[in-house]
mmCIF file of the N, C-alpha and C atoms, coordinates in Angstrom:
data_MODEL
# 
_entry.id   MODEL 
# 
loop_
_atom_site.group_PDB 
_atom_site.id 
_atom_site.type_symbol 
_atom_site.label_atom_id 
_atom_site.label_alt_id 
_atom_site.label_comp_id 
_atom_site.label_asym_id 
_atom_site.label_entity_id 
_atom_site.label_seq_id 
_atom_site.pdbx_PDB_ins_code 
_atom_site.Cartn_x 
_atom_site.Cartn_y 
_atom_site.Cartn_z 
_atom_site.occupancy 
_atom_site.B_iso_or_equiv 
_atom_site.pdbx_formal_charge 
_atom_site.auth_seq_id 
_atom_site.auth_comp_id 
_atom_site.auth_asym_id 
_atom_site.auth_atom_id 
_atom_site.pdbx_PDB_model_num 
ATOM 1   N N  . UNK A 1 1  ? 21.998  5.019   1.165   1.00 0.00 ? 1  UNK A N  1 
ATOM 2   C CA . UNK A 1 1  ? 21.147  3.843   1.263   1.00 0.00 ? 1  UNK A CA 1 
ATOM 3   C C  . UNK A 1 1  ? 19.784  4.166   0.658   1.00 0.00 ? 1  UNK A C  1 
ATOM 4   N N  . UNK A 1 2  ? 19.219  3.220   -0.040  1.00 0.00 ? 2  UNK A N  1 
ATOM 5   C CA . UNK A 1 2  ? 17.923  3.399   -0.672  1.00 0.00 ? 2  UNK A CA 1 
ATOM 6   C C  . UNK A 1 2  ? 16.778  3.195   0.294   1.00 0.00 ? 2  UNK A C  1 
ATOM 7   N N  . UNK A 1 3  ? 15.577  3.355   -0.211  1.00 0.00 ? 3  UNK A N  1 
ATOM 8   C CA . UNK A 1 3  ? 14.402  3.131   0.621   1.00 0.00 ? 3  UNK A CA 1 
ATOM 9   C C  . UNK A 1 3  ? 13.279  2.506   -0.197  1.00 0.00 ? 3  UNK A C  1 
ATOM 10  N N  . UNK A 1 4  ? 12.402  1.831   0.516   1.00 0.00 ? 4  UNK A N  1 
ATOM 11  C CA . UNK A 1 4  ? 11.214  1.234   -0.085  1.00 0.00 ? 4  UNK A CA 1 
ATOM 12  C C  . UNK A 1 4  ? 10.106  2.281   -0.095  1.00 0.00 ? 4  UNK A C  1 
ATOM 13  N N  . UNK A 1 5  ? 9.471   2.449   -1.235  1.00 0.00 ? 5  UNK A N  1 
ATOM 14  C CA . UNK A 1 5  ? 8.386   3.409   -1.381  1.00 0.00 ? 5  UNK A CA 1 
ATOM 15  C C  . UNK A 1 5  ? 7.110   2.637   -1.699  1.00 0.00 ? 5  UNK A C  1 
ATOM 16  N N  . UNK A 1 6  ? 6.046   2.953   -0.984  1.00 0.00 ? 6  UNK A N  1 
ATOM 17  C CA . UNK A 1 6  ? 4.757   2.311   -1.218  1.00 0.00 ? 6  UNK A CA 1 
ATOM 18  C C  . UNK A 1 6  ? 3.980   3.083   -2.280  1.00 0.00 ? 6  UNK A C  1 
ATOM 19  N N  . UNK A 1 7  ? 3.480   2.381   -3.247  1.00 0.00 ? 7  UNK A N  1 
ATOM 20  C CA . UNK A 1 7  ? 2.703   2.981   -4.337  1.00 0.00 ? 7  UNK A CA 1 
ATOM 21  C C  . UNK A 1 7  ? 1.230   2.557   -4.253  1.00 0.00 ? 7  UNK A C  1 
ATOM 22  N N  . UNK A 1 8  ? 0.747   2.448   -3.035  1.00 0.00 ? 8  UNK A N  1 
ATOM 23  C CA . UNK A 1 8  ? -0.632  2.001   -2.826  1.00 0.00 ? 8  UNK A CA 1 
ATOM 24  C C  . UNK A 1 8  ? -1.626  2.982   -3.441  1.00 0.00 ? 8  UNK A C  1 
ATOM 25  N N  . UNK A 1 9  ? -1.352  4.273   -3.348  1.00 0.00 ? 9  UNK A N  1 
ATOM 26  C CA . UNK A 1 9  ? -2.271  5.263   -3.897  1.00 0.00 ? 9  UNK A CA 1 
ATOM 27  C C  . UNK A 1 9  ? -2.505  5.046   -5.389  1.00 0.00 ? 9  UNK A C  1 
ATOM 28  N N  . UNK A 1 10 ? -1.440  4.752   -6.122  1.00 0.00 ? 10 UNK A N  1 
ATOM 29  C CA . UNK A 1 10 ? -1.548  4.508   -7.566  1.00 0.00 ? 10 UNK A CA 1 
ATOM 30  C C  . UNK A 1 10 ? -2.407  3.276   -7.862  1.00 0.00 ? 10 UNK A C  1 
ATOM 31  N N  . UNK A 1 11 ? -2.185  2.212   -7.083  1.00 0.00 ? 11 UNK A N  1 
ATOM 32  C CA . UNK A 1 11 ? -2.937  0.974   -7.299  1.00 0.00 ? 11 UNK A CA 1 
ATOM 33  C C  . UNK A 1 11 ? -4.416  1.170   -6.946  1.00 0.00 ? 11 UNK A C  1 
ATOM 34  N N  . UNK A 1 12 ? -4.681  1.957   -5.920  1.00 0.00 ? 12 UNK A N  1 
ATOM 35  C CA . UNK A 1 12 ? -6.074  2.219   -5.538  1.00 0.00 ? 12 UNK A CA 1 
ATOM 36  C C  . UNK A 1 12 ? -6.806  2.974   -6.647  1.00 0.00 ? 12 UNK A C  1 
ATOM 37  N N  . UNK A 1 13 ? -6.134  3.921   -7.288  1.00 0.00 ? 13 UNK A N  1 
ATOM 38  C CA . UNK A 1 13 ? -6.743  4.657   -8.398  1.00 0.00 ? 13 UNK A CA 1 
ATOM 39  C C  . UNK A 1 13 ? -7.003  3.717   -9.562  1.00 0.00 ? 13 UNK A C  1 
ATOM 40  N N  . UNK A 1 14 ? -6.026  2.871   -9.878  1.00 0.00 ? 14 UNK A N  1 
ATOM 41  C CA . UNK A 1 14 ? -6.195  1.919   -10.981 1.00 0.00 ? 14 UNK A CA 1 
ATOM 42  C C  . UNK A 1 14 ? -7.361  0.967   -10.737 1.00 0.00 ? 14 UNK A C  1 
ATOM 43  N N  . UNK A 1 15 ? -7.537  0.546   -9.483  1.00 0.00 ? 15 UNK A N  1 
ATOM 44  C CA . UNK A 1 15 ? -8.603  -0.406  -9.140  1.00 0.00 ? 15 UNK A CA 1 
ATOM 45  C C  . UNK A 1 15 ? -9.914  0.285   -8.765  1.00 0.00 ? 15 UNK A C  1 
ATOM 46  N N  . UNK A 1 16 ? -9.899  1.621   -8.754  1.00 0.00 ? 16 UNK A N  1 
ATOM 47  C CA . UNK A 1 16 ? -11.091 2.421   -8.445  1.00 0.00 ? 16 UNK A CA 1 
ATOM 48  C C  . UNK A 1 16 ? -11.709 2.014   -7.106  1.00 0.00 ? 16 UNK A C  1 
ATOM 49  N N  . UNK A 1 17 ? -10.866 2.012   -6.060  1.00 0.00 ? 17 UNK A N  1 
ATOM 50  C CA . UNK A 1 17 ? -11.334 1.646   -4.731  1.00 0.00 ? 17 UNK A CA 1 
ATOM 51  C C  . UNK A 1 17 ? -10.961 2.758   -3.753  1.00 0.00 ? 17 UNK A C  1 
ATOM 52  N N  . UNK A 1 18 ? -11.886 3.080   -2.874  1.00 0.00 ? 18 UNK A N  1 
ATOM 53  C CA . UNK A 1 18 ? -11.659 4.155   -1.910  1.00 0.00 ? 18 UNK A CA 1 
ATOM 54  C C  . UNK A 1 18 ? -10.876 3.649   -0.703  1.00 0.00 ? 18 UNK A C  1 
ATOM 55  N N  . UNK A 1 19 ? -10.325 4.577   0.028   1.00 0.00 ? 19 UNK A N  1 
ATOM 56  C CA . UNK A 1 19 ? -9.599  4.255   1.247   1.00 0.00 ? 19 UNK A CA 1 
ATOM 57  C C  . UNK A 1 19 ? -10.510 3.527   2.228   1.00 0.00 ? 19 UNK A C  1 
ATOM 58  N N  . UNK A 1 20 ? -11.726 4.039   2.404   1.00 0.00 ? 20 UNK A N  1 
ATOM 59  C CA . UNK A 1 20 ? -12.666 3.425   3.347   1.00 0.00 ? 20 UNK A CA 1 
ATOM 60  C C  . UNK A 1 20 ? -13.019 1.995   2.949   1.00 0.00 ? 20 UNK A C  1 
ATOM 61  N N  . UNK A 1 21 ? -13.277 1.772   1.661   1.00 0.00 ? 21 UNK A N  1 
ATOM 62  C CA . UNK A 1 21 ? -13.645 0.426   1.211   1.00 0.00 ? 21 UNK A CA 1 
ATOM 63  C C  . UNK A 1 21 ? -12.478 -0.538  1.365   1.00 0.00 ? 21 UNK A C  1 
ATOM 64  N N  . UNK A 1 22 ? -11.277 -0.099  0.988   1.00 0.00 ? 22 UNK A N  1 
ATOM 65  C CA . UNK A 1 22 ? -10.113 -0.966  1.097   1.00 0.00 ? 22 UNK A CA 1 
ATOM 66  C C  . UNK A 1 22 ? -9.824  -1.293  2.559   1.00 0.00 ? 22 UNK A C  1 
ATOM 67  N N  . UNK A 1 23 ? -9.884  -0.297  3.422   1.00 0.00 ? 23 UNK A N  1 
ATOM 68  C CA . UNK A 1 23 ? -9.648  -0.529  4.852   1.00 0.00 ? 23 UNK A CA 1 
ATOM 69  C C  . UNK A 1 23 ? -10.645 -1.536  5.404   1.00 0.00 ? 23 UNK A C  1 
ATOM 70  N N  . UNK A 1 24 ? -11.899 -1.393  5.030   1.00 0.00 ? 24 UNK A N  1 
ATOM 71  C CA . UNK A 1 24 ? -12.944 -2.304  5.502   1.00 0.00 ? 24 UNK A CA 1 
ATOM 72  C C  . UNK A 1 24 ? -12.693 -3.728  5.011   1.00 0.00 ? 24 UNK A C  1 
ATOM 73  N N  . UNK A 1 25 ? -12.344 -3.869  3.746   1.00 0.00 ? 25 UNK A N  1 
ATOM 74  C CA . UNK A 1 25 ? -12.136 -5.198  3.174   1.00 0.00 ? 25 UNK A CA 1 
ATOM 75  C C  . UNK A 1 25 ? -10.854 -5.863  3.662   1.00 0.00 ? 25 UNK A C  1 
ATOM 76  N N  . UNK A 1 26 ? -9.833  -5.047  3.971   1.00 0.00 ? 26 UNK A N  1 
ATOM 77  C CA . UNK A 1 26 ? -8.571  -5.588  4.479   1.00 0.00 ? 26 UNK A CA 1 
ATOM 78  C C  . UNK A 1 26 ? -8.675  -5.891  5.976   1.00 0.00 ? 26 UNK A C  1 
ATOM 79  N N  . UNK A 1 27 ? -9.497  -5.107  6.662   1.00 0.00 ? 27 UNK A N  1 
ATOM 80  C CA . UNK A 1 27 ? -9.676  -5.328  8.092   1.00 0.00 ? 27 UNK A CA 1 
ATOM 81  C C  . UNK A 1 27 ? -8.726  -4.507  8.961   1.00 0.00 ? 27 UNK A C  1 
ATOM 82  N N  . UNK A 1 28 ? -8.334  -3.330  8.468   1.00 0.00 ? 28 UNK A N  1 
ATOM 83  C CA . UNK A 1 28 ? -7.525  -2.421  9.275   1.00 0.00 ? 28 UNK A CA 1 
ATOM 84  C C  . UNK A 1 28 ? -8.212  -1.064  9.330   1.00 0.00 ? 28 UNK A C  1 
ATOM 85  N N  . UNK A 1 29 ? -7.775  -0.221  10.237  1.00 0.00 ? 29 UNK A N  1 
ATOM 86  C CA . UNK A 1 29 ? -8.422  1.083   10.398  1.00 0.00 ? 29 UNK A CA 1 
ATOM 87  C C  . UNK A 1 29 ? -8.074  2.001   9.225   1.00 0.00 ? 29 UNK A C  1 
ATOM 88  N N  . UNK A 1 30 ? -8.971  2.968   9.005   1.00 0.00 ? 30 UNK A N  1 
ATOM 89  C CA . UNK A 1 30 ? -8.731  3.960   7.954   1.00 0.00 ? 30 UNK A CA 1 
ATOM 90  C C  . UNK A 1 30 ? -7.446  4.729   8.230   1.00 0.00 ? 30 UNK A C  1 
ATOM 91  N N  . UNK A 1 31 ? -7.188  5.030   9.500   1.00 0.00 ? 31 UNK A N  1 
ATOM 92  C CA . UNK A 1 31 ? -5.990  5.785   9.883   1.00 0.00 ? 31 UNK A CA 1 
ATOM 93  C C  . UNK A 1 31 ? -4.733  5.013   9.508   1.00 0.00 ? 31 UNK A C  1 
ATOM 94  N N  . UNK A 1 32 ? -4.688  3.722   9.854   1.00 0.00 ? 32 UNK A N  1 
ATOM 95  C CA . UNK A 1 32 ? -3.509  2.918   9.533   1.00 0.00 ? 32 UNK A CA 1 
ATOM 96  C C  . UNK A 1 32 ? -3.326  2.746   8.028   1.00 0.00 ? 32 UNK A C  1 
ATOM 97  N N  . UNK A 1 33 ? -4.413  2.532   7.311   1.00 0.00 ? 33 UNK A N  1 
ATOM 98  C CA . UNK A 1 33 ? -4.309  2.396   5.860   1.00 0.00 ? 33 UNK A CA 1 
ATOM 99  C C  . UNK A 1 33 ? -3.868  3.717   5.233   1.00 0.00 ? 33 UNK A C  1 
ATOM 100 N N  . UNK A 1 34 ? -4.346  4.817   5.756   1.00 0.00 ? 34 UNK A N  1 
ATOM 101 C CA . UNK A 1 34 ? -3.933  6.126   5.254   1.00 0.00 ? 34 UNK A CA 1 
ATOM 102 C C  . UNK A 1 34 ? -2.435  6.335   5.443   1.00 0.00 ? 34 UNK A C  1 
ATOM 103 N N  . UNK A 1 35 ? -1.905  5.897   6.575   1.00 0.00 ? 35 UNK A N  1 
ATOM 104 C CA . UNK A 1 35 ? -0.459  5.997   6.817   1.00 0.00 ? 35 UNK A CA 1 
ATOM 105 C C  . UNK A 1 35 ? 0.319   5.160   5.808   1.00 0.00 ? 35 UNK A C  1 
ATOM 106 N N  . UNK A 1 36 ? -0.181  3.968   5.503   1.00 0.00 ? 36 UNK A N  1 
ATOM 107 C CA . UNK A 1 36 ? 0.471   3.118   4.505   1.00 0.00 ? 36 UNK A CA 1 
ATOM 108 C C  . UNK A 1 36 ? 0.412   3.800   3.137   1.00 0.00 ? 36 UNK A C  1 
ATOM 109 N N  . UNK A 1 37 ? -0.759  4.286   2.784   1.00 0.00 ? 37 UNK A N  1 
ATOM 110 C CA . UNK A 1 37 ? -0.975  4.922   1.484   1.00 0.00 ? 37 UNK A CA 1 
ATOM 111 C C  . UNK A 1 37 ? -0.070  6.130   1.287   1.00 0.00 ? 37 UNK A C  1 
ATOM 112 N N  . UNK A 1 38 ? 0.180   6.871   2.367   1.00 0.00 ? 38 UNK A N  1 
ATOM 113 C CA . UNK A 1 38 ? 0.959   8.103   2.283   1.00 0.00 ? 38 UNK A CA 1 
ATOM 114 C C  . UNK A 1 38 ? 2.426   7.935   2.693   1.00 0.00 ? 38 UNK A C  1 
ATOM 115 N N  . UNK A 1 39 ? 2.902   6.687   2.737   1.00 0.00 ? 39 UNK A N  1 
ATOM 116 C CA . UNK A 1 39 ? 4.300   6.391   3.061   1.00 0.00 ? 39 UNK A CA 1 
ATOM 117 C C  . UNK A 1 39 ? 4.728   6.948   4.414   1.00 0.00 ? 39 UNK A C  1 
ATOM 118 N N  . UNK A 1 40 ? 3.853   6.874   5.390   1.00 0.00 ? 40 UNK A N  1 
ATOM 119 C CA . UNK A 1 40 ? 4.160   7.361   6.737   1.00 0.00 ? 40 UNK A CA 1 
ATOM 120 C C  . UNK A 1 40 ? 4.449   6.214   7.691   1.00 0.00 ? 40 UNK A C  1 
ATOM 121 N N  . UNK A 1 41 ? 4.810   5.057   7.162   1.00 0.00 ? 41 UNK A N  1 
ATOM 122 C CA . UNK A 1 41 ? 5.123   3.886   7.984   1.00 0.00 ? 41 UNK A CA 1 
ATOM 123 C C  . UNK A 1 41 ? 6.553   3.439   7.723   1.00 0.00 ? 41 UNK A C  1 
ATOM 124 N N  . UNK A 1 42 ? 7.138   2.787   8.720   1.00 0.00 ? 42 UNK A N  1 
ATOM 125 C CA . UNK A 1 42 ? 8.488   2.251   8.546   1.00 0.00 ? 42 UNK A CA 1 
ATOM 126 C C  . UNK A 1 42 ? 8.458   0.735   8.395   1.00 0.00 ? 42 UNK A C  1 
ATOM 127 N N  . UNK A 1 43 ? 7.289   0.145   8.605   1.00 0.00 ? 43 UNK A N  1 
ATOM 128 C CA . UNK A 1 43 ? 7.141   -1.308  8.482   1.00 0.00 ? 43 UNK A CA 1 
ATOM 129 C C  . UNK A 1 43 ? 5.694   -1.628  8.141   1.00 0.00 ? 43 UNK A C  1 
ATOM 130 N N  . UNK A 1 44 ? 5.509   -2.797  7.521   1.00 0.00 ? 44 UNK A N  1 
ATOM 131 C CA . UNK A 1 44 ? 4.161   -3.284  7.227   1.00 0.00 ? 44 UNK A CA 1 
ATOM 132 C C  . UNK A 1 44 ? 4.181   -4.799  7.425   1.00 0.00 ? 44 UNK A C  1 
ATOM 133 N N  . UNK A 1 45 ? 3.168   -5.307  8.088   1.00 0.00 ? 45 UNK A N  1 
ATOM 134 C CA . UNK A 1 45 ? 3.085   -6.753  8.314   1.00 0.00 ? 45 UNK A CA 1 
ATOM 135 C C  . UNK A 1 45 ? 2.842   -7.459  6.984   1.00 0.00 ? 45 UNK A C  1 
ATOM 136 N N  . UNK A 1 46 ? 3.492   -8.605  6.830   1.00 0.00 ? 46 UNK A N  1 
ATOM 137 C CA . UNK A 1 46 ? 3.264   -9.396  5.618   1.00 0.00 ? 46 UNK A CA 1 
ATOM 138 C C  . UNK A 1 46 ? 1.797   -9.774  5.482   1.00 0.00 ? 46 UNK A C  1 
ATOM 139 N N  . UNK A 1 47 ? 1.133   -10.038 6.596   1.00 0.00 ? 47 UNK A N  1 
ATOM 140 C CA . UNK A 1 47 ? -0.289  -10.410 6.533   1.00 0.00 ? 47 UNK A CA 1 
ATOM 141 C C  . UNK A 1 47 ? -1.137  -9.244  6.008   1.00 0.00 ? 47 UNK A C  1 
ATOM 142 N N  . UNK A 1 48 ? -0.781  -8.024  6.386   1.00 0.00 ? 48 UNK A N  1 
ATOM 143 C CA . UNK A 1 48 ? -1.495  -6.847  5.887   1.00 0.00 ? 48 UNK A CA 1 
ATOM 144 C C  . UNK A 1 48 ? -1.213  -6.653  4.409   1.00 0.00 ? 48 UNK A C  1 
ATOM 145 N N  . UNK A 1 49 ? 0.044   -6.789  4.013   1.00 0.00 ? 49 UNK A N  1 
ATOM 146 C CA . UNK A 1 49 ? 0.412   -6.666  2.608   1.00 0.00 ? 49 UNK A CA 1 
ATOM 147 C C  . UNK A 1 49 ? -0.298  -7.727  1.771   1.00 0.00 ? 49 UNK A C  1 
ATOM 148 N N  . UNK A 1 50 ? -0.364  -8.939  2.273   1.00 0.00 ? 50 UNK A N  1 
ATOM 149 C CA . UNK A 1 50 ? -1.049  -10.018 1.560   1.00 0.00 ? 50 UNK A CA 1 
ATOM 150 C C  . UNK A 1 50 ? -2.538  -9.720  1.415   1.00 0.00 ? 50 UNK A C  1 
ATOM 151 N N  . UNK A 1 51 ? -3.149  -9.195  2.473   1.00 0.00 ? 51 UNK A N  1 
ATOM 152 C CA . UNK A 1 51 ? -4.579  -8.869  2.423   1.00 0.00 ? 51 UNK A CA 1 
ATOM 153 C C  . UNK A 1 51 ? -4.843  -7.746  1.428   1.00 0.00 ? 51 UNK A C  1 
ATOM 154 N N  . UNK A 1 52 ? -3.989  -6.744  1.399   1.00 0.00 ? 52 UNK A N  1 
ATOM 155 C CA . UNK A 1 52 ? -4.126  -5.647  0.433   1.00 0.00 ? 52 UNK A CA 1 
ATOM 156 C C  . UNK A 1 52 ? -4.001  -6.192  -0.985  1.00 0.00 ? 52 UNK A C  1 
ATOM 157 N N  . UNK A 1 53 ? -3.005  -7.025  -1.217  1.00 0.00 ? 53 UNK A N  1 
ATOM 158 C CA . UNK A 1 53 ? -2.818  -7.623  -2.546  1.00 0.00 ? 53 UNK A CA 1 
ATOM 159 C C  . UNK A 1 53 ? -4.003  -8.491  -2.950  1.00 0.00 ? 53 UNK A C  1 
ATOM 160 N N  . UNK A 1 54 ? -4.570  -9.205  -1.989  1.00 0.00 ? 54 UNK A N  1 
ATOM 161 C CA . UNK A 1 54 ? -5.727  -10.051 -2.269  1.00 0.00 ? 54 UNK A CA 1 
ATOM 162 C C  . UNK A 1 54 ? -6.915  -9.202  -2.723  1.00 0.00 ? 54 UNK A C  1 
ATOM 163 N N  . UNK A 1 55 ? -7.186  -8.122  -1.986  1.00 0.00 ? 55 UNK A N  1 
ATOM 164 C CA . UNK A 1 55 ? -8.319  -7.255  -2.317  1.00 0.00 ? 55 UNK A CA 1 
ATOM 165 C C  . UNK A 1 55 ? -8.092  -6.539  -3.648  1.00 0.00 ? 55 UNK A C  1 
ATOM 166 N N  . UNK A 1 56 ? -6.870  -6.063  -3.879  1.00 0.00 ? 56 UNK A N  1 
ATOM 167 C CA . UNK A 1 56 ? -6.579  -5.305  -5.100  1.00 0.00 ? 56 UNK A CA 1 
ATOM 168 C C  . UNK A 1 56 ? -6.208  -6.191  -6.290  1.00 0.00 ? 56 UNK A C  1 
ATOM 169 N N  . UNK A 1 57 ? -6.126  -7.513  -6.063  1.00 0.00 ? 57 UNK A N  1 
ATOM 170 C CA . UNK A 1 57 ? -5.753  -8.457  -7.111  1.00 0.00 ? 57 UNK A CA 1 
ATOM 171 C C  . UNK A 1 57 ? -4.443  -8.042  -7.775  1.00 0.00 ? 57 UNK A C  1 
ATOM 172 N N  . UNK A 1 58 ? -3.409  -7.911  -6.919  1.00 0.00 ? 58 UNK A N  1 
ATOM 173 C CA . UNK A 1 58 ? -2.095  -7.509  -7.409  1.00 0.00 ? 58 UNK A CA 1 
ATOM 174 C C  . UNK A 1 58 ? -1.020  -8.273  -6.640  1.00 0.00 ? 58 UNK A C  1 
ATOM 175 N N  . UNK A 1 59 ? 0.232   -7.984  -6.948  1.00 0.00 ? 59 UNK A N  1 
ATOM 176 C CA . UNK A 1 59 ? 1.347   -8.599  -6.236  1.00 0.00 ? 59 UNK A CA 1 
ATOM 177 C C  . UNK A 1 59 ? 2.048   -7.517  -5.406  1.00 0.00 ? 59 UNK A C  1 
ATOM 178 N N  . UNK A 1 60 ? 2.854   -7.901  -4.416  1.00 0.00 ? 60 UNK A N  1 
ATOM 179 C CA . UNK A 1 60 ? 3.597   -6.897  -3.650  1.00 0.00 ? 60 UNK A CA 1 
ATOM 180 C C  . UNK A 1 60 ? 4.452   -5.992  -4.542  1.00 0.00 ? 60 UNK A C  1 
ATOM 181 N N  . UNK A 1 61 ? 4.976   -6.531  -5.623  1.00 0.00 ? 61 UNK A N  1 
ATOM 182 C CA . UNK A 1 61 ? 5.783   -5.732  -6.546  1.00 0.00 ? 61 UNK A CA 1 
ATOM 183 C C  . UNK A 1 61 ? 5.007   -4.620  -7.230  1.00 0.00 ? 61 UNK A C  1 
ATOM 184 N N  . UNK A 1 62 ? 3.679   -4.755  -7.273  1.00 0.00 ? 62 UNK A N  1 
ATOM 185 C CA . UNK A 1 62 ? 2.841   -3.696  -7.846  1.00 0.00 ? 62 UNK A CA 1 
ATOM 186 C C  . UNK A 1 62 ? 2.705   -2.518  -6.886  1.00 0.00 ? 62 UNK A C  1 
ATOM 187 N N  . UNK A 1 63 ? 2.936   -2.769  -5.600  1.00 0.00 ? 63 UNK A N  1 
ATOM 188 C CA . UNK A 1 63 ? 2.742   -1.755  -4.560  1.00 0.00 ? 63 UNK A CA 1 
ATOM 189 C C  . UNK A 1 63 ? 4.070   -1.218  -4.035  1.00 0.00 ? 63 UNK A C  1 
ATOM 190 N N  . UNK A 1 64 ? 5.082   -2.073  -3.982  1.00 0.00 ? 64 UNK A N  1 
ATOM 191 C CA . UNK A 1 64 ? 6.372   -1.683  -3.426  1.00 0.00 ? 64 UNK A CA 1 
ATOM 192 C C  . UNK A 1 64 ? 7.347   -1.285  -4.526  1.00 0.00 ? 64 UNK A C  1 
ATOM 193 N N  . UNK A 1 65 ? 8.081   -0.226  -4.262  1.00 0.00 ? 65 UNK A N  1 
ATOM 194 C CA . UNK A 1 65 ? 9.087   0.234   -5.203  1.00 0.00 ? 65 UNK A CA 1 
ATOM 195 C C  . UNK A 1 65 ? 10.356  0.548   -4.421  1.00 0.00 ? 65 UNK A C  1 
ATOM 196 N N  . UNK A 1 66 ? 11.505  0.444   -5.059  1.00 0.00 ? 66 UNK A N  1 
ATOM 197 C CA . UNK A 1 66 ? 12.781  0.752   -4.412  1.00 0.00 ? 66 UNK A CA 1 
ATOM 198 C C  . UNK A 1 66 ? 13.352  2.025   -5.026  1.00 0.00 ? 66 UNK A C  1 
ATOM 199 N N  . UNK A 1 67 ? 13.696  2.965   -4.166  1.00 0.00 ? 67 UNK A N  1 
ATOM 200 C CA . UNK A 1 67 ? 14.252  4.233   -4.610  1.00 0.00 ? 67 UNK A CA 1 
ATOM 201 C C  . UNK A 1 67 ? 15.654  4.397   -4.050  1.00 0.00 ? 67 UNK A C  1 
ATOM 202 N N  . UNK A 1 68 ? 16.628  4.586   -4.924  1.00 0.00 ? 68 UNK A N  1 
ATOM 203 C CA . UNK A 1 68 ? 17.999  4.808   -4.464  1.00 0.00 ? 68 UNK A CA 1 
ATOM 204 C C  . UNK A 1 68 ? 18.146  6.242   -3.984  1.00 0.00 ? 68 UNK A C  1 
ATOM 205 N N  . UNK A 1 69 ? 18.804  6.394   -2.851  1.00 0.00 ? 69 UNK A N  1 
ATOM 206 C CA . UNK A 1 69 ? 19.081  7.730   -2.314  1.00 0.00 ? 69 UNK A CA 1 
ATOM 207 C C  . UNK A 1 69 ? 20.417  8.205   -2.855  1.00 0.00 ? 69 UNK A C  1 
ATOM 208 N N  . UNK A 1 70 ? 20.513  9.442   -3.211  1.00 0.00 ? 70 UNK A N  1 
ATOM 209 C CA . UNK A 1 70 ? 21.765  10.015  -3.728  1.00 0.00 ? 70 UNK A CA 1 
ATOM 210 C C  . UNK A 1 70 ? 22.565  10.632  -2.618  1.00 0.00 ? 70 UNK A C  1 
# 
């Protein structure tokens, strides 16, 4: 079975935004955003994903990737 991989770190580098600034603008804690950024979560609220996309001016497809497991 495959898995969803978050590519938030890549998008943050492209948009030149720090973890602290993004967390502040999205309205979540630095700890929770760090977990999302480092793929340490098993779920993400659509409202959080939408807020991240709004701040980064991107779509969920820019952040989410699907990886097939062998």
